[in-house]
Amino acid sequence: LAEQELDLKKAGSVPEQILAQEAQVEKAESDVKKYQADLSKTVIRAPISGVVTKQDASVGEIISANSSIISIISEANYEIEANVPEIDVAKLEIGNGAEVTLDAYGSGVVFKARTIEIDPAETVLEGVATYKTKLQFVDGDDRIKSGMTANVDILTGEREDVIIIPQRAVITTNGDKKVRV
């Protein structure tokens, strides 16, 4: 009996036994991946870096899907979301400069911003088609806080060395335009 066992051990494994062991290893590897995926679902990860401003859940609490439990404010430059009427949106371009005043600081404090996004689809507000436009502050400033009300003047065109006169001073006679002094 001992000699037969020795012969069996010298003969080595049969291909079926090797395939069975490989299958068990693959199953164990897939189990590890499944457990890692389950574990990763227990950790909340933010898509941005920032400061947590609100937390509506505690450890051990069960939360329903698609419910907001944490609010984060980005540490990056703040953005302004403005609704621009359709009559003015044709003048806008990505990269347009803007001057922004915040109600908290009055009209004497001006911040620089630039247009970073113009929504291609309209949003109807009070019967007027408007387009969501995002602007981003050029320079970071600790005075700027989330939720502040902003007044925005977007620079869409600039001319130098021109004369400005009131429209009422322009007279048209026989197709010619003249200025009344």
C-alpha atoms as an extended CHARMM CRD file, in Angstrom:
* protein
*
       181  EXT
         1         1  LEU       CA              0.0000000000        0.0000000000        0.0000000000  PROA      1               0.0000000000
         2         2  ALA       CA              2.8780000000        2.3400000000        0.8620000000  PROA      2               0.0000000000
         3         3  GLU       CA              4.5420000000        1.5670000000       -2.4830000000  PROA      3               0.0000000000
         4         4  GLN       CA              1.3330000000        2.3360000000       -4.3590000000  PROA      4               0.0000000000
         5         5  GLU       CA              0.9930000000        5.6790000000       -2.5890000000  PROA      5               0.0000000000
         6         6  LEU       CA              4.6250000000        6.4430000000       -3.4470000000  PROA      6               0.0000000000
         7         7  ASP       CA              3.9700000000        5.6170000000       -7.0950000000  PROA      7               0.0000000000
         8         8  LEU       CA              0.9260000000        7.9050000000       -7.0720000000  PROA      8               0.0000000000
         9         9  LYS       CA              2.9450000000       10.7820000000       -5.6390000000  PROA      9               0.0000000000
        10        10  LYS       CA              5.7570000000       10.2350000000       -8.1720000000  PROA      10              0.0000000000
        11        11  ALA       CA              3.2600000000       10.2190000000      -11.0400000000  PROA      11              0.0000000000
        12        12  GLY       CA              2.1290000000       13.7900000000      -10.1480000000  PROA      12              0.0000000000
        13        13  SER       CA             -1.2460000000       15.4050000000      -10.6610000000  PROA      13              0.0000000000
        14        14  VAL       CA             -3.5550000000       14.5650000000      -13.5030000000  PROA      14              0.0000000000
        15        15  PRO       CA             -4.6750000000       17.4510000000      -15.7550000000  PROA      15              0.0000000000
        16        16  GLU       CA             -8.2140000000       17.3330000000      -14.3330000000  PROA      16              0.0000000000
        17        17  GLN       CA             -6.9180000000       17.9140000000      -10.8100000000  PROA      17              0.0000000000
        18        18  ILE       CA             -4.8260000000       20.8730000000      -11.9860000000  PROA      18              0.0000000000
        19        19  LEU       CA             -7.8360000000       22.4250000000      -13.7840000000  PROA      19              0.0000000000
        20        20  ALA       CA             -9.9940000000       21.9330000000      -10.6770000000  PROA      20              0.0000000000
        21        21  GLN       CA             -7.4120000000       23.6940000000       -8.4860000000  PROA      21              0.0000000000
        22        22  GLU       CA             -7.0720000000       26.5720000000      -11.0030000000  PROA      22              0.0000000000
        23        23  ALA       CA            -10.8590000000       26.9890000000      -10.9890000000  PROA      23              0.0000000000
        24        24  GLN       CA            -10.8320000000       27.2120000000       -7.1870000000  PROA      24              0.0000000000
        25        25  VAL       CA             -8.0970000000       29.8860000000       -7.3300000000  PROA      25              0.0000000000
        26        26  GLU       CA            -10.1110000000       31.9180000000       -9.8860000000  PROA      26              0.0000000000
        27        27  LYS       CA            -13.2210000000       31.6290000000       -7.7170000000  PROA      27              0.0000000000
        28        28  ALA       CA            -11.2650000000       32.8510000000       -4.6880000000  PROA      28              0.0000000000
        29        29  GLU       CA             -9.9030000000       35.8140000000       -6.7020000000  PROA      29              0.0000000000
        30        30  SER       CA            -13.4110000000       36.7710000000       -7.8780000000  PROA      30              0.0000000000
        31        31  ASP       CA            -14.6470000000       36.5100000000       -4.2670000000  PROA      31              0.0000000000
        32        32  VAL       CA            -11.8820000000       38.9230000000       -3.1940000000  PROA      32              0.0000000000
        33        33  LYS       CA            -12.9120000000       41.4060000000       -5.9250000000  PROA      33              0.0000000000
        34        34  LYS       CA            -16.5600000000       41.1320000000       -4.8790000000  PROA      34              0.0000000000
        35        35  TYR       CA            -15.7130000000       41.8030000000       -1.2320000000  PROA      35              0.0000000000
        36        36  GLN       CA            -13.5040000000       44.7440000000       -2.2240000000  PROA      36              0.0000000000
        37        37  ALA       CA            -16.3860000000       46.1870000000       -4.2860000000  PROA      37              0.0000000000
        38        38  ASP       CA            -18.7930000000       45.7100000000       -1.3620000000  PROA      38              0.0000000000
        39        39  LEU       CA            -16.3160000000       47.4080000000        0.9600000000  PROA      39              0.0000000000
        40        40  SER       CA            -15.8480000000       50.3520000000       -1.3940000000  PROA      40              0.0000000000
        41        41  LYS       CA            -19.6300000000       50.9470000000       -1.2990000000  PROA      41              0.0000000000
        42        42  THR       CA            -19.4260000000       51.5900000000        2.4320000000  PROA      42              0.0000000000
        43        43  VAL       CA            -17.0930000000       54.5720000000        2.0100000000  PROA      43              0.0000000000
        44        44  ILE       CA            -18.3640000000       57.9690000000        0.8280000000  PROA      44              0.0000000000
        45        45  ARG       CA            -15.9650000000       59.7090000000       -1.5470000000  PROA      45              0.0000000000
        46        46  ALA       CA            -16.3320000000       63.2760000000       -2.7580000000  PROA      46              0.0000000000
        47        47  PRO       CA            -15.7490000000       64.0020000000       -6.4510000000  PROA      47              0.0000000000
        48        48  ILE       CA            -14.0530000000       67.2780000000       -5.4800000000  PROA      48              0.0000000000
        49        49  SER       CA            -11.8670000000       68.5140000000       -2.6750000000  PROA      49              0.0000000000
        50        50  GLY       CA            -13.4930000000       71.0170000000       -0.3810000000  PROA      50              0.0000000000
        51        51  VAL       CA            -14.9760000000       71.8120000000        3.0010000000  PROA      51              0.0000000000
        52        52  VAL       CA            -17.9340000000       69.8540000000        4.4090000000  PROA      52              0.0000000000
        53        53  THR       CA            -20.6800000000       72.3460000000        5.2710000000  PROA      53              0.0000000000
        54        54  LYS       CA            -23.5460000000       70.0150000000        6.1640000000  PROA      54              0.0000000000
        55        55  GLN       CA            -23.8130000000       66.4120000000        7.3780000000  PROA      55              0.0000000000
        56        56  ASP       CA            -27.2850000000       64.9160000000        7.8850000000  PROA      56              0.0000000000
        57        57  ALA       CA            -26.3210000000       61.3360000000        8.7830000000  PROA      57              0.0000000000
        58        58  SER       CA            -24.4860000000       59.5770000000       11.5790000000  PROA      58              0.0000000000
        59        59  VAL       CA            -22.5390000000       56.3330000000       11.8570000000  PROA      59              0.0000000000
        60        60  GLY       CA            -24.7620000000       53.2460000000       11.5450000000  PROA      60              0.0000000000
        61        61  GLU       CA            -27.7100000000       55.1050000000       10.0430000000  PROA      61              0.0000000000
        62        62  ILE       CA            -29.3350000000       53.6570000000        6.9200000000  PROA      62              0.0000000000
        63        63  ILE       CA            -29.7950000000       56.1660000000        4.1020000000  PROA      63              0.0000000000
        64        64  SER       CA            -32.1250000000       55.7620000000        1.1270000000  PROA      64              0.0000000000
        65        65  ALA       CA            -30.6880000000       55.9430000000       -2.3760000000  PROA      65              0.0000000000
        66        66  ASN       CA            -30.3650000000       59.3410000000       -4.0800000000  PROA      66              0.0000000000
        67        67  SER       CA            -30.7700000000       61.3140000000       -0.8640000000  PROA      67              0.0000000000
        68        68  SER       CA            -28.4710000000       64.2180000000       -0.0960000000  PROA      68              0.0000000000
        69        69  ILE       CA            -26.7100000000       63.7580000000        3.2400000000  PROA      69              0.0000000000
        70        70  ILE       CA            -23.5240000000       65.8010000000        2.8660000000  PROA      70              0.0000000000
        71        71  SER       CA            -22.8530000000       69.2210000000        1.3290000000  PROA      71              0.0000000000
        72        72  ILE       CA            -19.3910000000       70.3290000000        0.2460000000  PROA      72              0.0000000000
        73        73  ILE       CA            -18.1050000000       73.7170000000       -0.8440000000  PROA      73              0.0000000000
        74        74  SER       CA            -15.2350000000       73.5520000000       -3.3030000000  PROA      74              0.0000000000
        75        75  GLU       CA            -11.8960000000       75.0610000000       -2.3800000000  PROA      75              0.0000000000
        76        76  ALA       CA            -11.4140000000       76.0060000000       -6.0270000000  PROA      76              0.0000000000
        77        77  ASN       CA            -12.5110000000       79.3040000000       -7.5730000000  PROA      77              0.0000000000
        78        78  TYR       CA            -16.1700000000       80.1240000000       -7.0120000000  PROA      78              0.0000000000
        79        79  GLU       CA            -18.5380000000       80.2960000000       -9.9510000000  PROA      79              0.0000000000
        80        80  ILE       CA            -21.4730000000       82.5610000000      -10.6970000000  PROA      80              0.0000000000
        81        81  GLU       CA            -24.5440000000       81.2160000000      -12.4510000000  PROA      81              0.0000000000
        82        82  ALA       CA            -26.4660000000       83.8990000000      -14.3300000000  PROA      82              0.0000000000
        83        83  ASN       CA            -29.4970000000       83.7360000000      -16.6070000000  PROA      83              0.0000000000
        84        84  VAL       CA            -28.8100000000       85.8320000000      -19.7180000000  PROA      84              0.0000000000
        85        85  PRO       CA            -31.8220000000       86.8560000000      -21.8810000000  PROA      85              0.0000000000
        86        86  GLU       CA            -31.8380000000       85.5770000000      -25.4450000000  PROA      86              0.0000000000
        87        87  ILE       CA            -31.4780000000       89.0960000000      -26.8330000000  PROA      87              0.0000000000
        88        88  ASP       CA            -28.0350000000       89.3540000000      -25.2080000000  PROA      88              0.0000000000
        89        89  VAL       CA            -26.7900000000       85.7530000000      -25.4620000000  PROA      89              0.0000000000
        90        90  ALA       CA            -25.7740000000       86.1590000000      -29.1120000000  PROA      90              0.0000000000
        91        91  LYS       CA            -23.1380000000       88.6770000000      -27.9930000000  PROA      91              0.0000000000
        92        92  LEU       CA            -21.5630000000       86.2880000000      -25.4370000000  PROA      92              0.0000000000
        93        93  GLU       CA            -18.5330000000       84.1110000000      -26.0240000000  PROA      93              0.0000000000
        94        94  ILE       CA            -16.5820000000       81.7620000000      -23.7800000000  PROA      94              0.0000000000
        95        95  GLY       CA            -13.7170000000       83.7450000000      -22.2580000000  PROA      95              0.0000000000
        96        96  ASN       CA            -15.5280000000       87.1130000000      -22.1430000000  PROA      96              0.0000000000
        97        97  GLY       CA            -14.3380000000       89.1840000000      -19.2180000000  PROA      97              0.0000000000
        98        98  ALA       CA            -16.7430000000       90.4610000000      -16.6000000000  PROA      98              0.0000000000
        99        99  GLU       CA            -16.8420000000       92.8430000000      -13.6790000000  PROA      99              0.0000000000
       100       100  VAL       CA            -18.7070000000       91.5510000000      -10.6390000000  PROA      100             0.0000000000
       101       101  THR       CA            -19.9370000000       93.4070000000       -7.5960000000  PROA      101             0.0000000000
       102       102  LEU       CA            -21.3020000000       91.5640000000       -4.5780000000  PROA      102             0.0000000000
       103       103  ASP       CA            -24.1900000000       93.0700000000       -2.6350000000  PROA      103             0.0000000000
       104       104  ALA       CA            -22.3620000000       92.3480000000        0.6190000000  PROA      104             0.0000000000
       105       105  TYR       CA            -19.5280000000       94.7440000000       -0.2980000000  PROA      105             0.0000000000
       106       106  GLY       CA            -21.3680000000       97.3610000000       -2.3540000000  PROA      106             0.0000000000
       107       107  SER       CA            -20.6420000000       98.7200000000       -5.8040000000  PROA      107             0.0000000000
       108       108  GLY       CA            -17.2170000000      100.0700000000       -4.8330000000  PROA      108             0.0000000000
       109       109  VAL       CA            -15.5820000000       96.6330000000       -4.6280000000  PROA      109             0.0000000000
       110       110  VAL       CA            -15.1980000000       95.0740000000       -8.0790000000  PROA      110             0.0000000000
       111       111  PHE       CA            -14.0850000000       91.4930000000       -8.7320000000  PROA      111             0.0000000000
       112       112  LYS       CA            -12.9070000000       90.1860000000      -12.1100000000  PROA      112             0.0000000000
       113       113  ALA       CA            -14.5050000000       87.0980000000      -13.6760000000  PROA      113             0.0000000000
       114       114  ARG       CA            -14.6680000000       85.3730000000      -17.0460000000  PROA      114             0.0000000000
       115       115  THR       CA            -17.3300000000       83.3910000000      -18.9140000000  PROA      115             0.0000000000
       116       116  ILE       CA            -16.5980000000       79.6520000000      -18.7940000000  PROA      116             0.0000000000
       117       117  GLU       CA            -19.8410000000       78.0590000000      -19.9890000000  PROA      117             0.0000000000
       118       118  ILE       CA            -23.0020000000       78.9880000000      -21.9030000000  PROA      118             0.0000000000
       119       119  ASP       CA            -25.8330000000       76.4620000000      -21.7930000000  PROA      119             0.0000000000
       120       120  PRO       CA            -27.0120000000       75.6550000000      -25.3500000000  PROA      120             0.0000000000
       121       121  ALA       CA            -30.6040000000       74.9880000000      -24.2190000000  PROA      121             0.0000000000
       122       122  GLU       CA            -32.9020000000       77.7690000000      -23.0780000000  PROA      122             0.0000000000
       123       123  THR       CA            -34.5160000000       78.0570000000      -19.6660000000  PROA      123             0.0000000000
       124       124  VAL       CA            -37.8090000000       79.9380000000      -19.6100000000  PROA      124             0.0000000000
       125       125  LEU       CA            -38.0720000000       82.3510000000      -16.6720000000  PROA      125             0.0000000000
       126       126  GLU       CA            -41.2240000000       84.4610000000      -16.3440000000  PROA      126             0.0000000000
       127       127  GLY       CA            -42.0400000000       83.8570000000      -20.0150000000  PROA      127             0.0000000000
       128       128  VAL       CA            -38.5930000000       84.9500000000      -21.2560000000  PROA      128             0.0000000000
       129       129  ALA       CA            -36.0960000000       82.5450000000      -22.8170000000  PROA      129             0.0000000000
       130       130  THR       CA            -32.8130000000       82.8000000000      -20.9380000000  PROA      130             0.0000000000
       131       131  TYR       CA            -29.5530000000       80.8840000000      -21.1310000000  PROA      131             0.0000000000
       132       132  LYS       CA            -27.6540000000       79.7110000000      -18.0690000000  PROA      132             0.0000000000
       133       133  THR       CA            -24.2070000000       81.2040000000      -18.1890000000  PROA      133             0.0000000000
       134       134  LYS       CA            -21.4140000000       80.3210000000      -15.7700000000  PROA      134             0.0000000000
       135       135  LEU       CA            -18.6820000000       82.7460000000      -14.8680000000  PROA      135             0.0000000000
       136       136  GLN       CA            -15.6360000000       82.0210000000      -12.7490000000  PROA      136             0.0000000000
       137       137  PHE       CA            -13.7590000000       84.4960000000      -10.5920000000  PROA      137             0.0000000000
       138       138  VAL       CA            -10.2970000000       85.1690000000      -12.0100000000  PROA      138             0.0000000000
       139       139  ASP       CA             -8.5970000000       85.6010000000       -8.6340000000  PROA      139             0.0000000000
       140       140  GLY       CA             -9.4190000000       83.8120000000       -5.4180000000  PROA      140             0.0000000000
       141       141  ASP       CA            -10.5150000000       86.1270000000       -2.6170000000  PROA      141             0.0000000000
       142       142  ASP       CA            -11.3790000000       85.1870000000        0.9560000000  PROA      142             0.0000000000
       143       143  ARG       CA            -14.1760000000       87.7570000000        0.9650000000  PROA      143             0.0000000000
       144       144  ILE       CA            -16.1710000000       85.7340000000       -1.5770000000  PROA      144             0.0000000000
       145       145  LYS       CA            -18.5880000000       83.3160000000        0.0930000000  PROA      145             0.0000000000
       146       146  SER       CA            -21.0040000000       80.7370000000       -1.2260000000  PROA      146             0.0000000000
       147       147  GLY       CA            -24.5540000000       82.0020000000       -1.7960000000  PROA      147             0.0000000000
       148       148  MET       CA            -23.7100000000       85.7060000000       -2.1410000000  PROA      148             0.0000000000
       149       149  THR       CA            -25.7490000000       87.8070000000       -4.5560000000  PROA      149             0.0000000000
       150       150  ALA       CA            -23.7350000000       89.0960000000       -7.4970000000  PROA      150             0.0000000000
       151       151  ASN       CA            -24.2750000000       91.8530000000      -10.0620000000  PROA      151             0.0000000000
       152       152  VAL       CA            -22.4690000000       91.0200000000      -13.2990000000  PROA      152             0.0000000000
       153       153  ASP       CA            -21.4090000000       93.2480000000      -16.2030000000  PROA      153             0.0000000000
       154       154  ILE       CA            -20.0680000000       91.0590000000      -19.0270000000  PROA      154             0.0000000000
       155       155  LEU       CA            -17.7480000000       92.7740000000      -21.5040000000  PROA      155             0.0000000000
       156       156  THR       CA            -18.8080000000       91.5580000000      -24.9540000000  PROA      156             0.0000000000
       157       157  GLY       CA            -17.1060000000       94.1400000000      -27.1280000000  PROA      157             0.0000000000
       158       158  GLU       CA            -14.6770000000       96.9880000000      -26.8230000000  PROA      158             0.0000000000
       159       159  ARG       CA            -13.9080000000       99.9470000000      -29.0520000000  PROA      159             0.0000000000
       160       160  GLU       CA            -11.1420000000      102.5060000000      -28.6710000000  PROA      160             0.0000000000
       161       161  ASP       CA            -10.9150000000      106.1000000000      -29.9130000000  PROA      161             0.0000000000
       162       162  VAL       CA            -14.6370000000      106.5230000000      -30.5770000000  PROA      162             0.0000000000
       163       163  ILE       CA            -17.0380000000      109.3690000000      -29.9240000000  PROA      163             0.0000000000
       164       164  ILE       CA            -20.2280000000      108.6520000000      -28.0200000000  PROA      164             0.0000000000
       165       165  ILE       CA            -23.2720000000      110.8090000000      -28.6440000000  PROA      165             0.0000000000
       166       166  PRO       CA            -26.9080000000      110.4150000000      -27.6180000000  PROA      166             0.0000000000
       167       167  GLN       CA            -29.1710000000      108.7540000000      -30.1760000000  PROA      167             0.0000000000
       168       168  ARG       CA            -31.5420000000      111.7510000000      -30.0890000000  PROA      168             0.0000000000
       169       169  ALA       CA            -28.7410000000      113.9650000000      -31.4790000000  PROA      169             0.0000000000
       170       170  VAL       CA            -28.5520000000      111.9190000000      -34.7090000000  PROA      170             0.0000000000
       171       171  ILE       CA            -30.8200000000      113.2190000000      -37.4860000000  PROA      171             0.0000000000
       172       172  THR       CA            -31.4950000000      111.4100000000      -40.7540000000  PROA      172             0.0000000000
       173       173  THR       CA            -32.2810000000      113.5670000000      -43.7920000000  PROA      173             0.0000000000
       174       174  ASN       CA            -32.4580000000      112.1810000000      -47.3280000000  PROA      174             0.0000000000
       175       175  GLY       CA            -30.6800000000      108.9910000000      -46.1990000000  PROA      175             0.0000000000
       176       176  ASP       CA            -27.7530000000      110.9180000000      -44.6940000000  PROA      176             0.0000000000
       177       177  LYS       CA            -27.0890000000      110.8750000000      -40.9820000000  PROA      177             0.0000000000
       178       178  LYS       CA            -26.1230000000      114.1170000000      -39.3310000000  PROA      178             0.0000000000
       179       179  VAL       CA            -25.4060000000      115.1120000000      -35.7540000000  PROA      179             0.0000000000
       180       180  ARG       CA            -27.2140000000      118.0720000000      -34.2500000000  PROA      180             0.0000000000
       181       181  VAL       CA            -24.8800000000      120.1540000000      -32.0750000000  PROA      181             0.0000000000
